[in-house]
Coordinates of C-alpha atoms in Angstrom, one line a residue:
X1 CA -178.5 61.0 72.8
X2 CA -182.1 61.4 72.0
X3 CA -182.5 65.0 72.9
X4 CA -180.4 68.0 73.9
X5 CA -181.8 67.8 77.4
X6 CA -179.5 64.8 78.0
X7 CA -176.4 66.7 76.7
X8 CA -173.7 68.0 79.1
X9 CA -172.5 71.6 79.3
X10 CA -169.1 72.9 80.1
X11 CA -168.6 75.7 82.7
X12 CA -168.3 78.1 79.7
X13 CA -171.7 77.3 78.2
X14 CA -173.3 80.7 79.1
X15 CA -170.2 82.5 77.8
X16 CA -170.6 80.8 74.5
X17 CA -174.2 82.0 74.2
X18 CA -173.2 85.5 75.2
X19 CA -170.5 85.5 72.5
X20 CA -173.2 84.5 69.9
X21 CA -172.1 80.9 69.4
X22 CA -174.0 78.4 67.4
X23 CA -174.1 75.4 69.8
X24 CA -174.5 71.9 68.5
X25 CA -174.4 68.4 70.0
X26 CA -170.9 66.9 70.0
X27 CA -169.7 63.7 71.8
X28 CA -172.5 64.0 74.3
X29 CA -172.0 67.7 75.0
X30 CA -173.5 71.0 73.8
X31 CA -170.5 72.7 72.2
X32 CA -169.9 75.9 70.2
X33 CA -169.3 75.1 66.5
X34 CA -168.7 78.7 65.5
X35 CA -169.2 82.3 66.6
X36 CA -168.2 84.8 63.9
X37 CA -167.8 82.1 61.3
X38 CA -165.4 79.2 60.7
X39 CA -163.2 80.9 58.2
X40 CA -162.8 84.1 60.3
X41 CA -162.0 82.1 63.4
X42 CA -159.6 79.9 61.5
X43 CA -157.7 82.9 60.1
X44 CA -157.7 84.6 63.5
X45 CA -155.8 81.6 64.9
X46 CA -153.4 81.6 62.0
X47 CA -152.6 85.3 62.2
X48 CA -153.3 86.4 65.8
X49 CA -154.9 84.2 68.5
X50 CA -158.0 82.3 69.3
X51 CA -159.4 80.4 72.4
X52 CA -161.2 77.1 72.2
X53 CA -163.3 75.6 75.0
X54 CA -162.1 72.0 75.2
X55 CA -163.5 71.3 78.6
X56 CA -165.3 68.3 77.3
X57 CA -162.0 66.4 77.0
X58 CA -161.2 64.0 79.9
X59 CA -158.3 63.6 82.2
X60 CA -156.9 60.6 84.0
X61 CA -154.3 60.9 86.8
X62 CA -151.9 58.0 87.3
X63 CA -149.7 58.0 90.4
X64 CA -147.7 55.6 92.5
X65 CA -144.3 53.8 92.6
X66 CA -145.1 51.8 89.5
X67 CA -146.8 54.6 87.5
X68 CA -144.1 54.6 84.9
X69 CA -144.1 50.8 84.5
X70 CA -147.9 50.8 84.2
X71 CA -148.1 53.5 81.6
X72 CA -145.2 51.8 79.7
X73 CA -147.5 48.8 79.6
X74 CA -150.5 50.5 78.1
X75 CA -149.3 53.5 76.1
X76 CA -147.6 53.0 72.8
X77 CA -144.8 55.5 73.1
X78 CA -141.7 55.2 75.4
X79 CA -143.1 56.9 78.5
X80 CA -139.6 56.7 80.1
X81 CA -138.6 59.5 77.7
X82 CA -140.9 62.0 79.4
X83 CA -139.0 64.2 81.8
X84 CA -140.8 65.8 84.7
X85 CA -142.5 68.8 83.2
X86 CA -142.6 67.2 79.8
X87 CA -145.4 65.7 77.7
X88 CA -145.8 63.0 75.0
X89 CA -148.3 61.9 72.4
X90 CA -149.2 58.2 72.1
X91 CA -152.0 55.8 71.2
X92 CA -153.9 53.3 73.3
X93 CA -154.2 50.0 71.5
X94 CA -156.1 46.8 72.0
X95 CA -154.3 43.4 71.9
X96 CA -155.1 43.1 68.2
X97 CA -153.5 46.5 67.5
X98 CA -156.8 48.4 67.0
X99 CA -156.6 52.0 68.3
X100 CA -158.8 52.7 71.3
X101 CA -157.8 56.4 71.5
X102 CA -155.0 58.8 70.9
X103 CA -153.8 60.7 74.0
X104 CA -151.4 63.3 75.4
X105 CA -149.7 62.5 78.7
X106 CA -148.0 65.1 81.0
X107 CA -145.5 64.1 83.6
X108 CA -146.3 66.3 86.6
X109 CA -143.8 64.7 89.1
X110 CA -141.6 61.7 89.4
X111 CA -144.5 59.3 89.8
X112 CA -147.5 61.4 88.8
X113 CA -148.9 61.6 85.3
X114 CA -151.9 63.3 83.8
X115 CA -153.3 61.8 80.5
X116 CA -155.8 63.8 78.4
X117 CA -158.4 61.7 76.6
X118 CA -160.9 62.4 73.8
X119 CA -164.4 63.2 75.2
X120 CA -166.2 60.4 73.5
X121 CA -163.6 57.9 74.7
X122 CA -163.0 59.0 78.2
X123 CA -165.1 56.3 80.0
X124 CA -163.7 53.6 77.7
X125 CA -160.1 54.7 78.3
X126 CA -160.7 54.9 82.1
X127 CA -162.0 51.3 82.1
X128 CA -159.0 50.2 80.1
X129 CA -156.6 52.0 82.5
X130 CA -158.3 50.3 85.5
X131 CA -158.3 46.9 83.9
X132 CA -154.5 46.9 83.5
X133 CA -153.7 48.7 86.7
X134 CA -154.6 45.7 88.7
X135 CA -151.1 44.2 88.0
X136 CA -149.3 47.3 89.3
X137 CA -148.8 49.3 92.5
X138 CA -150.5 52.3 91.1
X139 CA -153.5 54.5 91.6
X140 CA -155.7 55.5 88.6
X141 CA -158.1 58.5 89.3
X142 CA -160.8 60.0 87.1
X143 CA -159.7 63.6 87.2
X144 CA -162.4 64.8 84.8
X145 CA -164.3 66.9 87.2
X146 CA -161.2 68.7 88.4
X147 CA -160.5 70.6 85.2
X148 CA -161.9 72.9 82.6
X149 CA -159.6 73.2 79.6
X150 CA -159.0 76.2 77.4
X151 CA -156.7 76.0 74.4
X152 CA -155.2 79.4 73.4
X153 CA -153.6 79.1 70.0
X154 CA -151.9 81.4 67.4
X155 CA -148.8 83.5 66.9
X156 CA -150.0 86.0 69.5
X157 CA -151.4 83.5 71.9
X158 CA -148.5 83.4 74.3
X159 CA -148.3 87.2 74.5
X160 CA -152.0 87.3 75.3
X161 CA -151.9 84.5 78.0
X162 CA -148.9 86.1 79.6
X163 CA -150.6 89.4 79.9
X164 CA -153.5 87.7 81.8
X165 CA -151.6 85.3 84.0
X166 CA -148.4 87.3 84.5
X167 CA -146.3 84.2 84.2
X168 CA -143.6 83.1 81.8
X169 CA -145.1 80.3 79.8
X170 CA -143.6 76.8 79.2
X171 CA -141.9 76.1 75.9
X172 CA -143.6 73.8 73.4
X173 CA -144.4 70.3 74.8
X174 CA -143.3 71.4 78.3
X175 CA -145.7 72.0 81.2
X176 CA -145.7 74.4 84.1
X177 CA -147.8 75.6 87.0
X178 CA -149.3 79.0 87.7
X179 CA -151.5 80.6 90.3
X180 CA -154.3 82.8 89.2
X181 CA -157.1 84.2 91.4
X182 CA -155.7 82.0 94.2
X183 CA -156.3 78.9 92.0
X184 CA -153.6 76.4 90.7
X185 CA -153.4 76.1 87.0
X186 CA -151.6 73.7 84.8
X187 CA -150.2 75.3 81.7
X188 CA -149.0 73.1 78.8
X189 CA -147.2 74.1 75.6
X190 CA -149.4 71.9 73.5
X191 CA -152.2 72.3 71.0
X192 CA -154.2 70.9 68.1
X193 CA -153.9 73.6 65.4
X194 CA -150.4 73.6 64.1
X195 CA -149.8 77.0 65.7
X196 CA -147.8 78.0 68.8
X197 CA -149.8 78.4 72.0
X198 CA -150.8 76.8 75.3
X199 CA -153.5 74.7 76.8
X200 CA -154.8 75.8 80.3
X201 CA -156.2 73.2 82.6
X202 CA -158.0 75.1 85.4
X203 CA -160.5 74.6 88.2
X204 CA -164.0 74.8 86.5
X205 CA -165.1 77.6 88.9
X206 CA -162.6 80.1 87.5
X207 CA -162.9 79.1 83.8
X208 CA -165.6 81.8 83.0
X209 CA -163.5 84.6 84.6
X210 CA -160.4 83.4 82.8
X211 CA -162.3 83.2 79.5
X212 CA -163.5 86.8 80.0
X213 CA -159.9 88.0 80.7
X214 CA -158.6 86.3 77.6
X215 CA -161.2 87.9 75.4
X216 CA -160.5 91.3 77.0
X217 CA -156.8 90.7 76.0
X218 CA -157.9 90.4 72.4
X219 CA -158.2 86.7 72.0
X220 CA -161.0 85.7 69.6
X221 CA -163.4 82.9 70.6
X222 CA -163.1 80.0 68.2
X223 CA -165.4 77.0 67.8
X224 CA -165.1 73.3 66.9
X225 CA -165.5 74.2 63.2
X226 CA -162.3 76.1 63.1
X227 CA -160.6 73.6 65.3
X228 CA -161.4 71.0 62.7
X229 CA -160.1 73.0 59.7
X230 CA -157.0 73.9 61.6
X231 CA -156.1 70.4 62.6
X232 CA -156.7 69.0 59.1
X233 CA -154.3 71.6 57.7
X234 CA -151.8 70.5 60.4
X235 CA -152.6 66.8 59.5
X236 CA -153.5 65.9 63.1
X237 CA -155.8 62.8 63.4
X238 CA -159.3 62.9 64.7
X239 CA -160.5 59.8 66.6
X240 CA -163.6 58.4 65.0
X241 CA -162.6 59.7 61.6
X242 CA -159.0 58.9 61.0
X243 CA -158.5 56.4 63.9
X244 CA -160.7 53.6 65.2
X245 CA -160.6 50.2 66.8
X246 CA -160.6 48.7 63.3
X247 CA -157.4 50.5 62.2
X248 CA -153.9 50.0 63.4
X249 CA -151.5 52.9 64.1
X250 CA -149.1 51.8 61.3
X251 CA -151.7 52.3 58.5
X252 CA -152.7 55.5 60.2
X253 CA -149.2 56.9 59.9
X254 CA -148.5 56.8 63.6
X255 CA -145.7 54.2 63.6
X256 CA -143.5 57.0 64.9
X257 CA -145.2 57.0 68.3
X258 CA -145.2 53.2 68.7
X259 CA -142.2 51.7 70.5
X260 CA -142.9 48.0 70.3
X261 CA -139.8 47.1 72.4
X262 CA -141.5 48.6 75.5
X263 CA -144.0 45.7 75.4
X264 CA -147.2 47.7 75.4
X265 CA -150.5 46.0 75.1
X266 CA -150.9 45.4 71.4
X267 CA -147.2 45.8 70.6
X268 CA -147.0 42.3 69.0
X269 CA -149.8 43.1 66.6
X270 CA -148.4 46.5 65.8
X271 CA -145.0 44.9 65.1
X272 CA -146.6 42.5 62.7
X273 CA -148.4 45.4 60.9
X274 CA -145.1 47.3 60.7
X275 CA -143.3 44.2 59.3
X276 CA -146.0 43.3 56.9
X277 CA -146.0 46.8 55.4
X278 CA -148.3 47.2 52.3
X279 CA -149.4 43.6 52.6
X280 CA -151.0 44.2 56.0
X281 CA -154.8 44.1 56.4
X282 CA -156.5 46.0 53.6
X283 CA -153.2 47.6 52.6
X284 CA -154.5 51.2 52.9
X285 CA -152.5 54.0 54.2
X286 CA -153.6 57.4 55.6
X287 CA -152.3 60.3 53.5
X288 CA -152.9 64.0 53.2
X289 CA -154.3 65.3 50.0
X290 CA -155.4 68.5 48.4
X291 CA -157.8 69.2 45.5
X292 CA -156.2 70.5 42.3
X293 CA -159.6 72.0 41.2
X294 CA -162.8 73.1 42.7
X295 CA -164.7 71.0 45.3
X296 CA -164.9 70.3 49.0
X297 CA -164.2 66.8 50.2
X298 CA -166.1 65.3 53.1
X299 CA -165.6 62.2 55.3
X300 CA -167.0 59.1 53.5
X301 CA -166.3 60.3 50.0
X302 CA -164.9 57.3 48.0
X303 CA -161.4 57.5 46.4
X304 CA -161.7 56.2 42.8
X305 CA -159.8 52.9 42.6
X306 CA -160.0 52.2 46.3
X307 CA -159.9 54.0 49.6
X308 CA -162.0 56.6 51.4
X309 CA -161.8 60.2 52.7
X310 CA -161.8 60.2 56.5
X311 CA -161.4 64.0 57.0
X312 CA -162.2 66.6 54.5
X313 CA -162.9 70.4 54.4
X314 CA -162.3 73.6 52.6
X315 CA -158.9 74.6 54.0
X316 CA -159.0 78.4 54.5
X317 CA -155.2 78.8 54.7
X318 CA -154.7 76.9 51.4
X319 CA -157.7 78.1 49.5
X320 CA -158.6 74.7 48.2
X321 CA -160.4 71.5 49.4
X322 CA -158.1 69.2 51.4
X323 CA -158.1 66.4 53.9
X324 CA -156.9 63.0 54.9
X325 CA -157.8 59.7 53.1
X326 CA -157.0 56.0 53.3
X327 CA -155.6 55.0 49.9
X328 CA -153.8 51.9 48.5
X329 CA -150.1 51.8 49.2
X330 CA -149.3 52.2 45.5
X331 CA -151.1 55.5 45.5
X332 CA -149.6 56.9 48.7
X333 CA -146.5 58.7 47.5
X334 CA -146.7 62.6 47.5
X335 CA -147.6 63.9 44.1
X336 CA -149.6 60.9 43.1
X337 CA -152.8 62.0 41.3
X338 CA -156.1 60.9 43.0
X339 CA -159.7 61.1 42.0
X340 CA -162.3 61.6 44.7
X341 CA -166.0 61.1 44.2
X342 CA -167.9 64.0 45.9
X343 CA -171.6 63.2 45.8
X344 CA -171.4 61.8 42.3
X345 CA -168.9 64.3 40.8
X346 CA -165.3 63.1 40.4
X347 CA -162.8 65.7 41.6
X348 CA -159.1 65.7 40.8
X349 CA -156.7 65.7 43.8
X350 CA -153.1 64.8 44.6
X351 CA -151.3 63.2 47.6
X352 CA -149.5 65.9 49.5
X353 CA -146.8 66.0 52.2
X354 CA -147.3 66.6 55.9
X355 CA -148.3 69.1 57.1
X356 CA -150.7 70.6 54.5
X357 CA -150.0 74.0 56.1
X358 CA -146.8 75.0 57.9
X359 CA -146.7 78.2 59.8
X360 CA -144.1 80.8 58.8
X361 CA -140.9 80.7 60.7
X362 CA -139.2 83.7 62.4

């Protein structure tokens, strides 16, 4: 993008300006990075509720008598395990095992699925779906223009959304329908923050009114800055940072969502990576870490002795710098000391366990 005039805007753009957002270019869109401040929005999600505009993300609808067989062919997880009304995380891999994207798929009916893509990968994913669909009795539709998407997250998120919609919300990783202002909504018990909450896929025309109602119910607007610090504390991957076409899902710690016996595209390469273990490729493994002294890590910071930080931030819930880094297998066990070069100053850190932050139970 050479100028902001070429950037796209979501249906909530004017609402972001009204709420005082600082808007920045992101994945071809003008998106709010923060309103009151990243730390304040982060802590609001951890202690109460926040709403994120994620309407820039894409959707692909897959339907037809061979929809399951088709998705089983291209998604890494066992799609047959998704019940109607359920959802599942997976990755999309090339023949050589490189990760094209990480995705969430909802099963809406026996032979109807909706897959949510990352904004920057949507067109690439759609082309990949259509390429492989030719071998199946299935219809692949670009559903991007049908939805705006609001993620309401936090310990009070469900209460706030229920007060607006008047519906009982689906449990985590389940989906359900709702009607609001005569419009059909898809409500999913998913999110990207490590908190409870829901994601609302709604017709774009009603998104501003729904946004207003959520804010009136006490939900705080939160921007991409807080979304990043929250997902790092939860150890959720960010495509383009922690995942890429040059990395396989085994090294990225996503072997749990790869079921090679389903025969997905790339499964043979992923199986080889799993079997090779530390000897595979560059032998680096993605691990969470936290600083043991001052400093804020950033993507691209070298790990002394080998490796690199792919996600880094000051983690507001932890009070220290933290992130994700590819490190040698020998340095990947929790508790292993690390040294990270932050702009010429070596900072002490240690490998941590996932997640970096776990919400209180009860």
